[in-house]
XYZ file of C-alpha atoms in Angstrom:
534
model
C 11.334 37.868 -22.394
C 17.509 36.533 -19.152
C 14.445 35.476 -20.964
C 11.906 36.510 -20.823
C 10.995 38.280 -17.735
C 7.716 39.717 -18.639
C 7.364 43.428 -18.679
C 7.721 46.245 -16.176
C 4.568 47.956 -14.993
C 4.768 51.703 -15.508
C 5.700 53.975 -12.642
C 3.213 56.410 -11.196
C 2.984 59.819 -12.768
C 3.911 58.891 -16.331
C 0.498 59.736 -17.760
C 0.261 63.497 -17.587
C -2.701 65.601 -18.697
C -0.658 66.883 -21.635
C 0.014 63.333 -22.793
C -3.635 62.424 -22.598
C -4.612 65.345 -24.789
C -1.799 64.943 -27.331
C -2.654 62.364 -29.937
C -6.056 61.635 -28.421
C -7.911 58.848 -30.135
C -10.865 61.203 -30.341
C -13.784 58.818 -29.922
C -12.622 55.263 -30.242
C -12.602 53.633 -33.640
C -13.859 56.599 -35.604
C -11.698 59.055 -37.473
C -8.216 58.897 -38.892
C -4.694 59.328 -37.520
C -2.780 56.910 -35.338
C -4.406 53.862 -33.800
C -3.588 54.238 -30.111
C -2.757 51.159 -28.045
C -2.430 51.327 -24.266
C 0.041 49.348 -22.199
C 1.247 49.195 -18.610
C 4.700 48.119 -19.798
C 7.454 50.342 -18.556
C 10.727 51.131 -20.311
C 13.503 52.968 -18.576
C 17.026 53.838 -19.658
C 19.036 53.647 -16.466
C 22.213 52.169 -15.052
C 20.587 48.729 -14.668
C 18.993 48.910 -18.145
C 20.964 51.330 -20.309
C 19.826 50.106 -23.724
C 16.216 48.904 -23.510
C 15.796 48.457 -27.289
C 19.194 47.224 -28.335
C 18.776 43.598 -29.678
C 21.977 42.665 -27.862
C 20.445 43.745 -24.555
C 16.648 43.429 -24.871
C 15.258 40.164 -23.546
C 11.812 40.845 -22.181
C 8.400 40.701 -23.804
C 7.752 44.451 -23.853
C 11.076 45.406 -25.418
C 10.766 42.637 -27.984
C 7.327 43.956 -28.883
C 8.891 47.281 -29.788
C 11.650 45.603 -31.749
C 9.254 43.396 -33.698
C 7.686 46.504 -35.246
C 11.017 48.084 -36.216
C 13.814 45.513 -36.596
C 13.425 42.814 -39.232
C 14.341 39.171 -38.765
C 15.044 36.490 -41.351
C 11.983 34.505 -40.233
C 8.757 35.318 -38.397
C 5.958 33.471 -36.685
C 2.770 33.442 -38.844
C -0.245 35.276 -37.473
C -1.928 32.020 -36.460
C 1.211 30.468 -34.977
C 3.005 27.371 -36.166
C 6.351 26.937 -37.863
C 8.225 30.155 -38.723
C 8.146 31.399 -42.305
C 10.553 33.706 -44.207
C 10.397 37.444 -43.477
C 13.564 39.289 -44.579
C 14.516 36.027 -46.239
C 12.803 34.600 -49.291
C 13.802 31.056 -48.404
C 15.408 29.326 -45.425
C 16.079 25.625 -44.851
C 18.409 23.012 -43.394
C 20.740 21.732 -46.075
C 21.936 18.604 -44.291
C 20.309 15.585 -42.664
C 21.643 16.356 -39.172
C 20.059 19.832 -38.724
C 23.445 21.513 -38.354
C 23.676 23.666 -41.464
C 20.950 26.256 -42.141
C 20.888 28.423 -45.272
C 18.851 31.562 -45.891
C 18.445 33.532 -49.107
C 17.539 37.210 -48.638
C 14.738 38.973 -50.458
C 15.987 41.157 -53.323
C 16.204 44.926 -52.787
C 16.228 44.958 -48.997
C 17.178 48.284 -47.400
C 17.146 49.780 -43.936
C 14.552 52.459 -43.229
C 17.054 55.198 -44.081
C 17.619 53.677 -47.532
C 20.967 51.987 -46.844
C 21.174 48.577 -48.613
C 20.823 45.476 -46.472
C 22.760 42.343 -47.352
C 24.153 39.128 -45.886
C 27.004 40.927 -44.129
C 24.453 42.939 -42.146
C 22.831 39.730 -40.922
C 26.196 38.349 -39.874
C 27.202 41.635 -38.234
C 23.978 41.784 -36.227
C 24.081 38.272 -34.857
C 27.840 38.230 -34.278
C 27.353 41.492 -32.365
C 24.853 39.885 -29.929
C 27.320 37.063 -29.258
C 30.325 39.439 -28.930
C 28.592 41.787 -26.485
C 27.082 38.810 -24.608
C 25.341 41.078 -22.108
C 24.345 39.181 -18.966
C 20.809 40.456 -19.378
C 20.711 39.846 -23.118
C 19.616 37.010 -25.386
C 23.037 35.580 -26.341
C 22.223 32.307 -24.539
C 19.389 31.724 -27.015
C 22.078 31.284 -29.696
C 24.135 28.749 -27.729
C 24.072 26.186 -30.566
C 25.421 28.618 -33.170
C 29.060 28.040 -34.169
C 29.682 30.497 -37.011
C 27.990 32.456 -39.791
C 29.162 32.414 -43.394
C 28.054 34.804 -46.168
C 27.949 33.818 -49.796
C 27.441 36.209 -52.686
C 24.963 39.052 -52.500
C 22.025 37.220 -50.935
C 23.009 34.115 -48.966
C 23.725 33.488 -45.281
C 24.760 30.064 -43.951
C 24.575 29.227 -40.265
C 26.831 26.443 -39.025
C 25.688 24.955 -35.713
C 27.766 23.292 -33.011
C 25.162 20.605 -32.493
C 21.941 19.631 -34.231
C 19.155 22.105 -33.410
C 15.798 21.682 -35.089
C 14.542 24.712 -33.171
C 17.008 27.079 -34.849
C 14.464 28.474 -37.356
C 12.366 29.621 -34.353
C 15.388 31.465 -32.978
C 15.818 33.306 -36.258
C 12.281 34.617 -35.765
C 13.192 36.361 -32.488
C 14.547 39.906 -32.035
C 17.732 38.309 -30.708
C 18.591 37.896 -34.400
C 17.183 41.285 -35.457
C 19.101 42.866 -38.343
C 20.679 46.240 -37.499
C 22.813 48.739 -39.435
C 26.543 48.828 -38.658
C 26.459 52.600 -39.271
C 24.273 53.137 -36.215
C 25.153 50.159 -34.002
C 28.641 49.544 -32.602
C 29.955 46.002 -32.969
C 31.161 45.861 -29.374
C 29.015 48.332 -27.460
C 25.331 48.676 -26.610
C 23.308 51.481 -28.170
C 22.158 53.285 -25.080
C 18.853 55.121 -24.832
C 15.633 54.521 -26.795
C 16.767 54.932 -30.378
C 16.021 51.938 -32.581
C 16.088 51.546 -36.313
C 16.097 48.716 -38.742
C 14.259 47.442 -41.814
C 10.983 46.391 -40.197
C 7.453 47.524 -41.142
C 7.680 50.681 -38.998
C 10.047 53.367 -37.868
C 9.726 54.467 -34.234
C 9.804 57.894 -32.592
C 10.193 57.851 -28.830
C 8.833 60.400 -26.417
C 10.797 60.299 -23.195
C 10.377 61.898 -19.769
C 12.810 61.482 -16.890
C 14.585 58.633 -18.763
C 11.314 56.735 -19.157
C 9.461 56.099 -22.388
C 5.966 57.541 -22.226
C 4.972 57.178 -25.868
C 6.246 55.288 -28.924
C 4.876 56.340 -32.321
C 5.291 53.804 -35.091
C 5.058 55.117 -38.677
C 4.957 52.925 -41.759
C 8.386 52.285 -43.238
C 8.084 53.053 -46.942
C 11.281 51.092 -47.634
C 9.975 47.884 -46.006
C 10.132 44.694 -48.038
C 9.000 41.571 -46.212
C 6.209 39.114 -45.550
C 4.124 41.338 -43.287
C 1.247 43.419 -44.629
C 0.609 46.516 -42.468
C -3.052 47.493 -42.278
C -2.322 51.000 -41.010
C 0.080 53.889 -41.504
C 0.646 54.798 -37.880
C 0.202 53.244 -34.438
C 0.956 54.816 -31.093
C 1.918 52.728 -28.059
C 1.042 54.786 -24.962
C 2.280 53.922 -21.458
C -0.029 54.062 -18.433
C 0.748 54.038 -14.756
C -1.668 51.162 -14.005
C -4.428 49.009 -15.394
C -7.168 51.183 -13.928
C -6.090 54.389 -15.704
C -5.535 52.451 -18.906
C -8.986 50.922 -18.753
C -10.554 54.302 -18.119
C -8.822 55.719 -21.210
C -10.275 52.884 -23.262
C -13.817 53.314 -22.017
C -13.779 57.089 -22.489
C -12.394 56.741 -26.042
C -8.924 58.259 -25.443
C -7.318 55.079 -26.792
C -8.458 52.353 -29.159
C -7.070 49.162 -27.676
C -5.314 47.795 -24.610
C -2.847 44.916 -24.781
C -0.820 44.563 -21.588
C -1.947 44.286 -18.938
C -5.600 44.106 -17.951
C -6.119 43.285 -14.289
C -8.076 40.155 -13.302
C -10.895 42.401 -12.047
C -11.042 44.234 -15.380
C -11.189 40.972 -17.333
C -14.108 39.837 -15.179
C -15.833 43.230 -15.531
C -15.332 43.575 -19.298
C -16.500 39.998 -19.770
C -19.680 40.306 -17.700
C -20.707 43.883 -18.533
C -18.533 45.338 -21.290
C -18.533 49.134 -21.540
C -20.436 50.546 -24.457
C -18.430 50.361 -27.679
C -15.761 48.060 -26.133
C -15.231 44.343 -26.732
C -13.067 41.899 -24.793
C -11.172 39.443 -26.986
C -9.753 36.224 -25.475
C -6.592 34.959 -27.170
C -4.458 31.843 -26.724
C -1.563 32.417 -24.319
C 1.582 30.644 -23.149
C 2.714 32.845 -20.248
C 3.724 30.870 -17.183
C 4.442 31.827 -13.550
C 6.573 29.879 -11.133
C 8.666 29.915 -8.005
C 12.383 29.602 -8.482
C 14.925 28.441 -5.903
C 18.565 29.081 -5.145
C 19.267 25.390 -4.566
C 22.436 26.215 -2.624
C 20.599 28.391 -0.093
C 20.552 26.517 3.271
C 16.771 26.720 3.805
C 15.913 25.074 0.444
C 19.098 23.142 -0.267
C 17.473 19.854 0.758
C 15.150 19.009 -2.104
C 12.634 17.614 0.396
C 11.790 21.191 1.332
C 11.196 22.138 -2.291
C 9.170 18.972 -2.813
C 7.057 19.754 0.234
C 6.349 23.204 -1.150
C 5.280 21.584 -4.408
C 2.891 19.281 -2.563
C 1.443 22.017 -0.323
C 0.340 24.648 -2.829
C -3.222 24.329 -4.156
C -3.047 25.958 -7.570
C -6.790 25.890 -8.163
C -7.520 27.792 -4.949
C -4.698 30.222 -5.643
C -6.016 31.047 -9.092
C -9.594 31.235 -7.903
C -8.683 33.721 -5.187
C -6.461 35.989 -7.302
C -6.745 35.523 -11.050
C -10.117 33.988 -11.828
C -10.657 33.194 -15.508
C -7.369 34.768 -16.584
C -5.231 31.764 -15.512
C -5.275 27.973 -15.155
C -3.230 25.566 -13.018
C 0.132 24.422 -14.390
C 1.828 21.206 -13.329
C 4.920 21.444 -15.524
C 7.208 24.101 -16.948
C 5.694 23.219 -20.326
C 2.169 24.632 -20.751
C -0.638 22.173 -21.293
C -1.306 23.430 -24.827
C 2.299 22.811 -25.979
C 3.181 19.479 -27.581
C 5.078 17.260 -25.166
C 3.427 18.555 -21.986
C 3.270 16.131 -19.065
C 1.509 16.823 -15.751
C 4.658 15.760 -13.895
C 4.053 17.753 -10.698
C 0.470 16.569 -10.341
C 1.509 12.978 -11.014
C 4.111 13.152 -8.241
C 2.530 15.424 -5.596
C -1.140 15.906 -6.398
C -2.357 19.397 -5.581
C -2.650 20.996 -2.176
C -1.726 17.860 -0.216
C -0.238 18.808 3.192
C -0.061 15.174 4.280
C 2.271 14.315 1.426
C 4.301 17.411 2.264
C 4.520 16.410 5.949
C 5.685 12.878 5.014
C 8.399 14.285 2.709
C 9.756 16.558 5.444
C 9.570 13.893 8.151
C 11.363 11.311 6.017
C 14.145 13.818 5.323
C 14.465 14.717 8.999
C 13.518 18.373 8.368
C 12.412 20.243 11.462
C 9.124 22.127 11.050
C 7.931 24.762 10.619
C 10.436 25.648 7.915
C 11.058 29.390 8.044
C 11.147 30.825 4.536
C 10.890 34.211 2.760
C 9.255 34.321 -0.648
C 10.501 37.267 -2.694
C 8.576 38.903 -5.515
C 8.809 42.011 -7.659
C 6.241 44.719 -6.953
C 6.338 46.528 -10.294
C 6.851 43.920 -13.023
C 3.974 41.481 -13.405
C 0.807 43.461 -12.959
C -1.673 44.229 -10.264
C -2.223 40.675 -8.971
C 1.296 39.776 -7.883
C 1.177 41.016 -4.268
C -2.187 39.316 -3.718
C -0.814 36.112 -5.276
C 2.078 35.967 -2.836
C -0.113 36.717 0.120
C -2.362 33.828 -0.942
C 0.648 31.479 -1.287
C 1.845 32.541 2.160
C -1.587 31.867 3.666
C -1.764 28.407 2.105
C 1.707 27.390 3.238
C 1.345 28.760 6.778
C -2.016 26.996 7.127
C -0.209 23.654 6.806
C 1.821 24.430 9.984
C 4.775 22.983 8.072
C 6.068 26.368 7.008
C 6.510 29.781 8.539
C 6.441 31.991 5.439
C 6.903 35.723 5.019
C 6.770 37.554 1.729
C 8.913 40.450 0.536
C 8.144 42.705 -2.430
C 10.961 44.597 -4.166
C 11.159 46.938 -7.143
C 12.359 45.170 -10.289
C 15.464 47.352 -10.532
C 16.692 45.808 -7.250
C 14.869 42.465 -7.446
C 16.381 41.084 -10.648
C 20.053 41.788 -9.806
C 19.568 40.312 -6.331
C 17.884 37.214 -7.714
C 20.644 36.714 -10.285
C 23.281 37.024 -7.556
C 21.581 34.317 -5.479
C 20.445 36.627 -2.662
C 16.979 35.012 -2.546
C 16.344 31.448 -1.460
C 12.905 31.479 -3.131
C 11.422 33.973 -5.543
C 8.668 34.474 -8.076
C 9.206 35.003 -11.765
C 7.302 34.643 -15.005
C 8.137 33.552 -18.538
C 6.903 34.477 -21.981
C 8.338 31.990 -24.494
C 10.694 32.983 -27.274
C 8.941 30.393 -29.430
C 6.114 27.899 -28.948
C 8.168 24.747 -28.523
C 8.648 22.726 -25.325
C 12.415 23.246 -25.694
C 11.931 26.920 -24.835
C 10.193 26.155 -21.567
C 12.970 23.779 -20.393
C 16.399 24.622 -21.799
C 16.435 28.265 -20.634
C 15.983 27.061 -17.048
C 18.255 23.997 -17.205
C 21.178 24.798 -19.517
C 24.516 25.932 -18.160
C 24.057 29.622 -18.998
C 20.436 29.648 -17.881
C 18.041 32.521 -17.465
C 17.793 32.106 -13.692
C 21.519 31.993 -12.967
C 20.695 28.969 -10.841
C 23.382 26.696 -9.361
C 21.105 23.689 -10.087
C 22.685 21.368 -12.659
C 21.569 17.999 -13.915
C 24.113 16.330 -16.187
C 21.561 13.993 -17.796
C 19.469 16.957 -18.849
C 22.380 19.041 -20.098
C 24.495 16.472 -21.889
C 21.841 13.987 -23.085
C 18.226 15.110 -23.057
C 18.441 18.687 -24.357
C 20.717 17.699 -27.287
C 18.579 14.629 -27.976
C 15.376 16.672 -28.103
C 16.923 19.215 -30.483
C 17.959 16.557 -32.987
C 14.325 15.765 -33.754
C 13.155 17.661 -36.845
C 9.745 16.103 -36.269
C 9.017 17.604 -32.839
C 6.755 14.683 -31.926
C 9.881 12.552 -31.919
C 11.283 14.778 -29.156
C 8.418 13.817 -26.812
C 10.341 11.161 -24.881
C 13.263 13.444 -23.982
C 10.900 16.360 -23.297
C 8.790 14.219 -20.977
C 11.811 12.889 -19.108
C 13.066 16.417 -18.487
C 9.706 17.419 -17.007
C 9.770 14.441 -14.673
C 13.315 15.331 -13.554
C 12.204 18.897 -12.795
C 9.306 17.541 -10.732
C 11.671 15.294 -8.794
C 14.367 17.913 -8.103
C 12.140 21.028 -8.021
C 14.672 23.685 -9.032
C 11.547 25.575 -10.087
C 7.911 25.138 -9.092
C 5.342 25.918 -11.818
C 2.169 27.590 -10.580
C -0.090 28.725 -13.399
C -0.472 29.311 -17.116
C -1.933 32.635 -18.195
C -4.690 33.369 -20.646
C -4.467 36.476 -22.822
C -7.096 39.134 -23.235
C -7.119 42.333 -25.253
C -9.905 44.911 -25.236
C -10.687 47.232 -28.131
C -13.202 49.784 -29.253
C -15.598 49.141 -32.087
C -14.251 50.037 -35.478
C -10.737 48.646 -34.942
C -10.088 45.567 -37.065
C -7.474 42.845 -36.739
C -7.694 42.779 -32.963
C -7.897 38.982 -32.924
C -4.483 38.851 -34.691
C -2.833 41.680 -32.772
C -1.250 39.396 -30.164
C -0.181 35.829 -30.895
C 0.142 32.892 -28.494
C 3.711 33.761 -27.489
C 2.587 37.344 -26.730
C 4.127 39.000 -29.776
C 2.451 42.338 -30.328
C 1.611 42.543 -34.041
C 0.587 46.168 -34.524
C 0.654 45.838 -38.300
C -2.562 43.757 -38.082
C -4.651 46.671 -36.727
C -6.847 48.669 -39.046
C -10.062 50.655 -39.186
C -13.425 49.551 -40.404
C -16.313 47.308 -39.369
C -14.825 45.003 -36.719
C -17.769 42.666 -36.254
């Protein structure tokens, strides 16, 4: 979810007639066998992504959703959200007053799915491995406050932190700290391909075609000991080439549920006139979309240009034209439903105000129109992305202050180019690692940040981020969190656009749908069952 670049949309041709027939849901919620969940997420083992499901490499929402079913973590986020609770651990807590020493006691009798015993040394091995490999696309930056790990006896792990970090329990609930077996994972090398095993509620069998995953079958792990309570014995995650074909499979009964990603048009259609036997379920969501900037690129190096862009874009009109009820305007990196949110961009620029934009450019002596290319990825964020960037272009060009073109690129080329600084302006999205304001700010503003941006603010890095993390009561972090949002609005290294709403659709007879995806977009397949679903 780099973190956490939402998930790749599947390439054309993945859904073959043979795949559709094999493992067919056979009439929606009725019958037995695997519960089949559709997705447009794409997983490819290639040179740019050799190990999609290795916890030391995986850092996107789709890959994490596979890992959450298979690789256990010490903590997990409860089904309704909130503070993390023990999972592979029986108890975890800070043992000092400064939030720098965190101790976990493991559940008794833990084993990996193959029966190998699991102990404190496995936890240490797994997390040390992520930090040792430190893949540039991986989640090592999430563990930046971790100093060292100590094991004690047969059941205790102690984490010593470099600086106070009240958010550390949340990090232990992410697949970045997933526990793996040293017999199947090398301490210094990625595990290439699609194999994944651990001690989670399921084992996973991958079906691969042309180096792309087309089906993942999750079977209940009989050795599992943890806090989760699977409501099924088998779930199949089936990949589709696009939202349209996935929606058709749901309505004709070939699959039971769809998670990611319904198109805006489908959400509108399923809401107004749902197909027979299908229900649309709205869920809380914390996905955000934004424009990022290479602040050293000549065209946007002067922050007045970035500020003028912030003043010019009308988020309400953008959403109304492209996303409808599936999104809402966002005026900060922190979503409106997360504690500490401040409407910093609205407070400074309003919304869709070309006059303010013109004044900013004039005062800075910027010649207009400013010629700018907005880059986006064609195959990563769903069906609305191209239309979104065309709408942004139209808005900006209508001001006569900008001369904007847009350029779409496949993710395999887009992400490396963005990280290298080839794009002056680009579109990305973010699914949070955990539902705390820290995770919407620090990954963009710390030294080893997700964007690879040259932007640096010493007040944020040396004072405000550490200050916010010292607060065990997260309400006490509000002042530092608010100040960071105001600094982002002033300097505009990123420009927030909208906050997404989540929807899943399922056939009658499938239970647990309302718990199957939580607010941070974790896919919780263990919640799905069969019966009367209301």
